[in-house]
């Protein structure tokens, strides 16, 4: 299919104006490093000792970040240069500055190169595309083959201790939740790749489970650690939105095209607000009960009462509005209303489960220590009750058509999630093991979700849904699937690492003043580049 890349936007030109100097500076820093390493070694032993000591100091200094996200050098150990000074040294290609920040420049250049690859794959005719094709037998074969391969190569028993009791209970432990995300992400991606519309309802449950984990994970962190610092909050927002913002700019897409990102951002903010307001009283049960009640009240008010949603969100239409090229007649807030409404309650359920997590873990600890007959009877009852509940949900809710199911989903998605938790955790042996391959995939779900749109699938147009497959090997669909998937997973993992690298450089966790300075500098630089880009496009026209 022909590609409609659309007109060049100021945002795209801004990105180019920003990334080209970074790329040039990185290449020059690599040349400086090569020149430094290839120069003749010193002969005088005393001089060599001085050089060695200097290098040791520099290595220690690189672990400490200074303003602007750049590393300290030994010459600036006692005073941190201002962002203005750093910027001037960058623009003038100061040798020592570039050498000290070579790794950071490499990360920024690599990130820019990946985004260029995104554009090349999805907005040009450089690569071909092919149509999607679904075969249930092939779909199930690939998924179960991955499970078997994972079981044979990555099944691992964990010996972690509970943070509450110090014993090996491991109820809903991190390995387990990451593995859970990995399972779901594989099916979610295969659903898109093969257009497996028959599992649409299952995908809705998977997305609900992701949102449930947002409530569960964020509540657990904030409730236990009581860390409501600006640095921690900024790092979370960076993790959720850094990559997607650049995709929106480079590919000229609306934020809502990647609806998972605004959804998780919203529900993270709501958890943060719920626990952060009056956090000193979170230990009081009545206060927490009131907070849970207020969360339900806010959701009912906004999503259940007609008109309130539009009044609340209309001012933010520029951010969460979406123009679907395939459905131009729909209101811009339709997609946000639909997506956020489907999972409007499940994040609160995740919070409640996290709140009672220590109690459940203590009960499970006592159960494991009880006599064998009683333990077997209780576990049999739990498995039977959960299985029966899951079966009834499957028969009377899951089997409904897409439209009918969506109407019930906000009120029933907690059922399969609870059933899975019960069956996955009823045995100590099951709790102790996980498939590390799926757990690894679970760590990069955000990156694989966003990247699939452009380097695995193709939309060929701004804001378009990915209805085609990226094709490197025409007429060989399975070989093409293997090659594109390998590249796609590799790049997604690199984006995950680069996001964390740049987060460490630019978002200090414990220095609010530095964080504010970095933010102001980022906004100022972006504004200058954008204004320049705007005028360049006006001149071109």
PDB file of C-alpha atoms in Angstrom, residues 90-245:
ATOM      1  CA  UNK A  90      28.642  21.294  23.951  1.00  0.00           C
ATOM      2  CA  UNK A  91      28.084  23.797  21.119  1.00  0.00           C
ATOM      3  CA  UNK A  92      31.795  24.677  20.970  1.00  0.00           C
ATOM      4  CA  UNK A  93      32.714  20.976  20.890  1.00  0.00           C
ATOM      5  CA  UNK A  94      34.922  21.194  23.977  1.00  0.00           C
ATOM      6  CA  UNK A  95      37.114  18.076  23.885  1.00  0.00           C
ATOM      7  CA  UNK A  96      37.155  17.285  27.606  1.00  0.00           C
ATOM      8  CA  UNK A  97      33.399  17.840  27.866  1.00  0.00           C
ATOM      9  CA  UNK A  98      32.652  15.484  24.970  1.00  0.00           C
ATOM     10  CA  UNK A  99      35.011  12.839  26.317  1.00  0.00           C
ATOM     11  CA  UNK A 100      33.478  12.986  29.792  1.00  0.00           C
ATOM     12  CA  UNK A 101      29.961  12.604  28.347  1.00  0.00           C
ATOM     13  CA  UNK A 102      30.678  10.232  25.484  1.00  0.00           C
ATOM     14  CA  UNK A 103      28.409   7.465  26.816  1.00  0.00           C
ATOM     15  CA  UNK A 104      25.511   9.858  27.316  1.00  0.00           C
ATOM     16  CA  UNK A 105      25.935  11.270  23.816  1.00  0.00           C
ATOM     17  CA  UNK A 106      26.021   7.725  22.464  1.00  0.00           C
ATOM     18  CA  UNK A 107      22.741   6.914  24.209  1.00  0.00           C
ATOM     19  CA  UNK A 108      21.071  10.049  22.848  1.00  0.00           C
ATOM     20  CA  UNK A 109      22.370   9.417  19.326  1.00  0.00           C
ATOM     21  CA  UNK A 110      21.249   5.786  19.425  1.00  0.00           C
ATOM     22  CA  UNK A 111      17.790   6.822  20.587  1.00  0.00           C
ATOM     23  CA  UNK A 112      17.584   9.302  17.710  1.00  0.00           C
ATOM     24  CA  UNK A 113      18.730   6.636  15.258  1.00  0.00           C
ATOM     25  CA  UNK A 114      16.034   4.241  16.462  1.00  0.00           C
ATOM     26  CA  UNK A 115      13.352   6.873  15.907  1.00  0.00           C
ATOM     27  CA  UNK A 116      14.709   7.467  12.401  1.00  0.00           C
ATOM     28  CA  UNK A 117      14.355   3.709  11.793  1.00  0.00           C
ATOM     29  CA  UNK A 118      10.751   3.937  13.002  1.00  0.00           C
ATOM     30  CA  UNK A 119      10.045   6.636  10.442  1.00  0.00           C
ATOM     31  CA  UNK A 120      11.831   4.701   7.694  1.00  0.00           C
ATOM     32  CA  UNK A 121       9.749   1.573   8.354  1.00  0.00           C
ATOM     33  CA  UNK A 122       6.335   3.203   8.743  1.00  0.00           C
ATOM     34  CA  UNK A 123       6.376   6.463   6.791  1.00  0.00           C
ATOM     35  CA  UNK A 124       8.358   5.612   3.653  1.00  0.00           C
ATOM     36  CA  UNK A 125       8.218   3.035   0.871  1.00  0.00           C
ATOM     37  CA  UNK A 126      11.754   1.884   1.653  1.00  0.00           C
ATOM     38  CA  UNK A 127      10.333  -1.406   2.986  1.00  0.00           C
ATOM     39  CA  UNK A 128       7.316  -3.273   1.700  1.00  0.00           C
ATOM     40  CA  UNK A 129       4.215  -4.309   3.609  1.00  0.00           C
ATOM     41  CA  UNK A 130       1.971  -7.357   3.556  1.00  0.00           C
ATOM     42  CA  UNK A 131      -1.518  -8.231   4.723  1.00  0.00           C
ATOM     43  CA  UNK A 132      -2.438  -9.943   7.973  1.00  0.00           C
ATOM     44  CA  UNK A 133      -3.668 -13.524   7.958  1.00  0.00           C
ATOM     45  CA  UNK A 134      -5.140 -15.527  10.842  1.00  0.00           C
ATOM     46  CA  UNK A 135      -4.929 -19.266  11.306  1.00  0.00           C
ATOM     47  CA  UNK A 136      -5.982 -20.609  14.705  1.00  0.00           C
ATOM     48  CA  UNK A 137      -3.786 -23.687  14.420  1.00  0.00           C
ATOM     49  CA  UNK A 138      -0.672 -21.621  13.656  1.00  0.00           C
ATOM     50  CA  UNK A 139      -1.526 -19.074  16.356  1.00  0.00           C
ATOM     51  CA  UNK A 140      -1.846 -21.717  19.083  1.00  0.00           C
ATOM     52  CA  UNK A 141       1.173 -23.645  17.782  1.00  0.00           C
ATOM     53  CA  UNK A 142       3.455 -20.605  18.062  1.00  0.00           C
ATOM     54  CA  UNK A 143       2.216 -19.667  21.525  1.00  0.00           C
ATOM     55  CA  UNK A 144       2.532 -23.162  23.013  1.00  0.00           C
ATOM     56  CA  UNK A 145       5.880 -23.654  21.305  1.00  0.00           C
ATOM     57  CA  UNK A 146       7.120 -20.550  23.105  1.00  0.00           C
ATOM     58  CA  UNK A 147       5.790 -21.897  26.418  1.00  0.00           C
ATOM     59  CA  UNK A 148       7.529 -25.248  25.899  1.00  0.00           C
ATOM     60  CA  UNK A 149      10.795 -23.581  24.911  1.00  0.00           C
ATOM     61  CA  UNK A 150      10.551 -21.284  27.934  1.00  0.00           C
ATOM     62  CA  UNK A 151       9.822 -24.219  30.260  1.00  0.00           C
ATOM     63  CA  UNK A 152      12.838 -26.122  28.955  1.00  0.00           C
ATOM     64  CA  UNK A 153      15.284 -23.221  29.096  1.00  0.00           C
ATOM     65  CA  UNK A 154      14.128 -20.607  31.608  1.00  0.00           C
ATOM     66  CA  UNK A 155      12.138 -22.312  34.367  1.00  0.00           C
ATOM     67  CA  UNK A 156      13.634 -21.036  37.598  1.00  0.00           C
ATOM     68  CA  UNK A 157      12.991 -21.601  41.279  1.00  0.00           C
ATOM     69  CA  UNK A 158      13.286 -18.486  43.433  1.00  0.00           C
ATOM     70  CA  UNK A 159      14.341 -18.373  47.071  1.00  0.00           C
ATOM     71  CA  UNK A 160      13.257 -14.823  47.823  1.00  0.00           C
ATOM     72  CA  UNK A 161      11.861 -14.004  51.244  1.00  0.00           C
ATOM     73  CA  UNK A 162       8.679 -12.120  52.013  1.00  0.00           C
ATOM     74  CA  UNK A 163       9.274  -8.484  53.003  1.00  0.00           C
ATOM     75  CA  UNK A 164       6.496  -8.825  55.577  1.00  0.00           C
ATOM     76  CA  UNK A 165       7.209 -12.132  57.306  1.00  0.00           C
ATOM     77  CA  UNK A 166      10.736 -12.973  56.139  1.00  0.00           C
ATOM     78  CA  UNK A 167       9.557 -16.411  54.993  1.00  0.00           C
ATOM     79  CA  UNK A 168       9.305 -17.958  51.533  1.00  0.00           C
ATOM     80  CA  UNK A 169       5.649 -17.227  50.872  1.00  0.00           C
ATOM     81  CA  UNK A 170       6.196 -15.098  47.732  1.00  0.00           C
ATOM     82  CA  UNK A 171       2.507 -14.384  47.166  1.00  0.00           C
ATOM     83  CA  UNK A 172       2.204 -12.192  44.047  1.00  0.00           C
ATOM     84  CA  UNK A 173       5.970 -11.694  44.002  1.00  0.00           C
ATOM     85  CA  UNK A 174       7.759  -9.565  41.401  1.00  0.00           C
ATOM     86  CA  UNK A 175       8.955 -12.561  39.364  1.00  0.00           C
ATOM     87  CA  UNK A 176       5.378 -13.783  39.123  1.00  0.00           C
ATOM     88  CA  UNK A 177       3.828 -10.465  38.076  1.00  0.00           C
ATOM     89  CA  UNK A 178       6.546  -9.867  35.470  1.00  0.00           C
ATOM     90  CA  UNK A 179       5.939 -13.375  34.094  1.00  0.00           C
ATOM     91  CA  UNK A 180       2.196 -12.653  34.052  1.00  0.00           C
ATOM     92  CA  UNK A 181       2.781  -9.496  32.024  1.00  0.00           C
ATOM     93  CA  UNK A 182       4.992 -11.461  29.653  1.00  0.00           C
ATOM     94  CA  UNK A 183       2.321 -14.094  28.960  1.00  0.00           C
ATOM     95  CA  UNK A 184      -0.278 -11.448  28.273  1.00  0.00           C
ATOM     96  CA  UNK A 185       2.015  -9.305  26.146  1.00  0.00           C
ATOM     97  CA  UNK A 186       2.889 -12.210  23.860  1.00  0.00           C
ATOM     98  CA  UNK A 187      -0.794 -12.945  23.231  1.00  0.00           C
ATOM     99  CA  UNK A 188      -1.585  -9.243  22.921  1.00  0.00           C
ATOM    100  CA  UNK A 189       1.095  -8.784  20.248  1.00  0.00           C
ATOM    101  CA  UNK A 190       0.148 -11.958  18.390  1.00  0.00           C
ATOM    102  CA  UNK A 191      -3.470 -10.778  18.431  1.00  0.00           C
ATOM    103  CA  UNK A 192      -2.388  -7.662  16.546  1.00  0.00           C
ATOM    104  CA  UNK A 193       0.048  -9.407  14.207  1.00  0.00           C
ATOM    105  CA  UNK A 194      -2.301 -12.173  13.079  1.00  0.00           C
ATOM    106  CA  UNK A 195      -5.558 -10.176  13.450  1.00  0.00           C
ATOM    107  CA  UNK A 196      -6.891 -12.817  15.860  1.00  0.00           C
ATOM    108  CA  UNK A 197     -10.214 -11.056  16.424  1.00  0.00           C
ATOM    109  CA  UNK A 198     -11.766 -14.126  18.048  1.00  0.00           C
ATOM    110  CA  UNK A 199      -9.775 -13.474  21.243  1.00  0.00           C
ATOM    111  CA  UNK A 200     -10.854  -9.811  21.471  1.00  0.00           C
ATOM    112  CA  UNK A 201     -12.533 -10.344  24.859  1.00  0.00           C
ATOM    113  CA  UNK A 202      -9.393 -11.991  26.237  1.00  0.00           C
ATOM    114  CA  UNK A 203      -7.348  -8.951  25.151  1.00  0.00           C
ATOM    115  CA  UNK A 204      -9.736  -6.707  27.072  1.00  0.00           C
ATOM    116  CA  UNK A 205      -9.047  -8.826  30.167  1.00  0.00           C
ATOM    117  CA  UNK A 206      -5.277  -8.575  29.613  1.00  0.00           C
ATOM    118  CA  UNK A 207      -5.426  -4.773  29.412  1.00  0.00           C
ATOM    119  CA  UNK A 208      -7.541  -4.747  32.576  1.00  0.00           C
ATOM    120  CA  UNK A 209      -4.869  -6.876  34.258  1.00  0.00           C
ATOM    121  CA  UNK A 210      -2.190  -4.349  33.260  1.00  0.00           C
ATOM    122  CA  UNK A 211      -4.267  -1.557  34.802  1.00  0.00           C
ATOM    123  CA  UNK A 212      -4.863  -3.728  37.878  1.00  0.00           C
ATOM    124  CA  UNK A 213      -1.083  -4.030  38.224  1.00  0.00           C
ATOM    125  CA  UNK A 214      -0.792  -0.244  37.949  1.00  0.00           C
ATOM    126  CA  UNK A 215      -3.031   0.079  40.998  1.00  0.00           C
ATOM    127  CA  UNK A 216      -1.409  -2.838  42.814  1.00  0.00           C
ATOM    128  CA  UNK A 217       2.222  -1.898  42.135  1.00  0.00           C
ATOM    129  CA  UNK A 218       1.956   1.839  42.736  1.00  0.00           C
ATOM    130  CA  UNK A 219      -0.106   1.384  45.896  1.00  0.00           C
ATOM    131  CA  UNK A 220       2.410  -1.122  47.267  1.00  0.00           C
ATOM    132  CA  UNK A 221       5.288   1.281  46.619  1.00  0.00           C
ATOM    133  CA  UNK A 222       3.715   4.458  47.981  1.00  0.00           C
ATOM    134  CA  UNK A 223       2.002   2.794  50.934  1.00  0.00           C
ATOM    135  CA  UNK A 224       5.114   0.972  52.127  1.00  0.00           C
ATOM    136  CA  UNK A 225       7.881   3.439  51.264  1.00  0.00           C
ATOM    137  CA  UNK A 226       5.883   6.660  51.694  1.00  0.00           C
ATOM    138  CA  UNK A 227       8.056   8.224  48.999  1.00  0.00           C
ATOM    139  CA  UNK A 228       5.959  10.985  47.411  1.00  0.00           C
ATOM    140  CA  UNK A 229       8.999  12.986  46.354  1.00  0.00           C
ATOM    141  CA  UNK A 230       8.949  15.042  43.173  1.00  0.00           C
ATOM    142  CA  UNK A 231      11.972  13.149  41.849  1.00  0.00           C
ATOM    143  CA  UNK A 232      10.290   9.762  42.177  1.00  0.00           C
ATOM    144  CA  UNK A 233       7.110  11.112  40.566  1.00  0.00           C
ATOM    145  CA  UNK A 234       9.081  12.662  37.672  1.00  0.00           C
ATOM    146  CA  UNK A 235      10.940   9.409  37.071  1.00  0.00           C
ATOM    147  CA  UNK A 236       7.662   7.505  36.879  1.00  0.00           C
ATOM    148  CA  UNK A 237       6.224  10.000  34.381  1.00  0.00           C
ATOM    149  CA  UNK A 238       9.448   9.798  32.345  1.00  0.00           C
ATOM    150  CA  UNK A 239       9.219   5.999  32.252  1.00  0.00           C
ATOM    151  CA  UNK A 240       5.622   6.102  31.029  1.00  0.00           C
ATOM    152  CA  UNK A 241       5.822   8.954  28.536  1.00  0.00           C
ATOM    153  CA  UNK A 242       9.368   9.718  27.351  1.00  0.00           C
ATOM    154  CA  UNK A 243       9.419   7.238  24.488  1.00  0.00           C
ATOM    155  CA  UNK A 244       5.832   7.785  23.392  1.00  0.00           C
ATOM    156  CA  UNK A 245       6.221  11.578  23.257  1.00  0.00           C
TER     157      UNK A 245
END
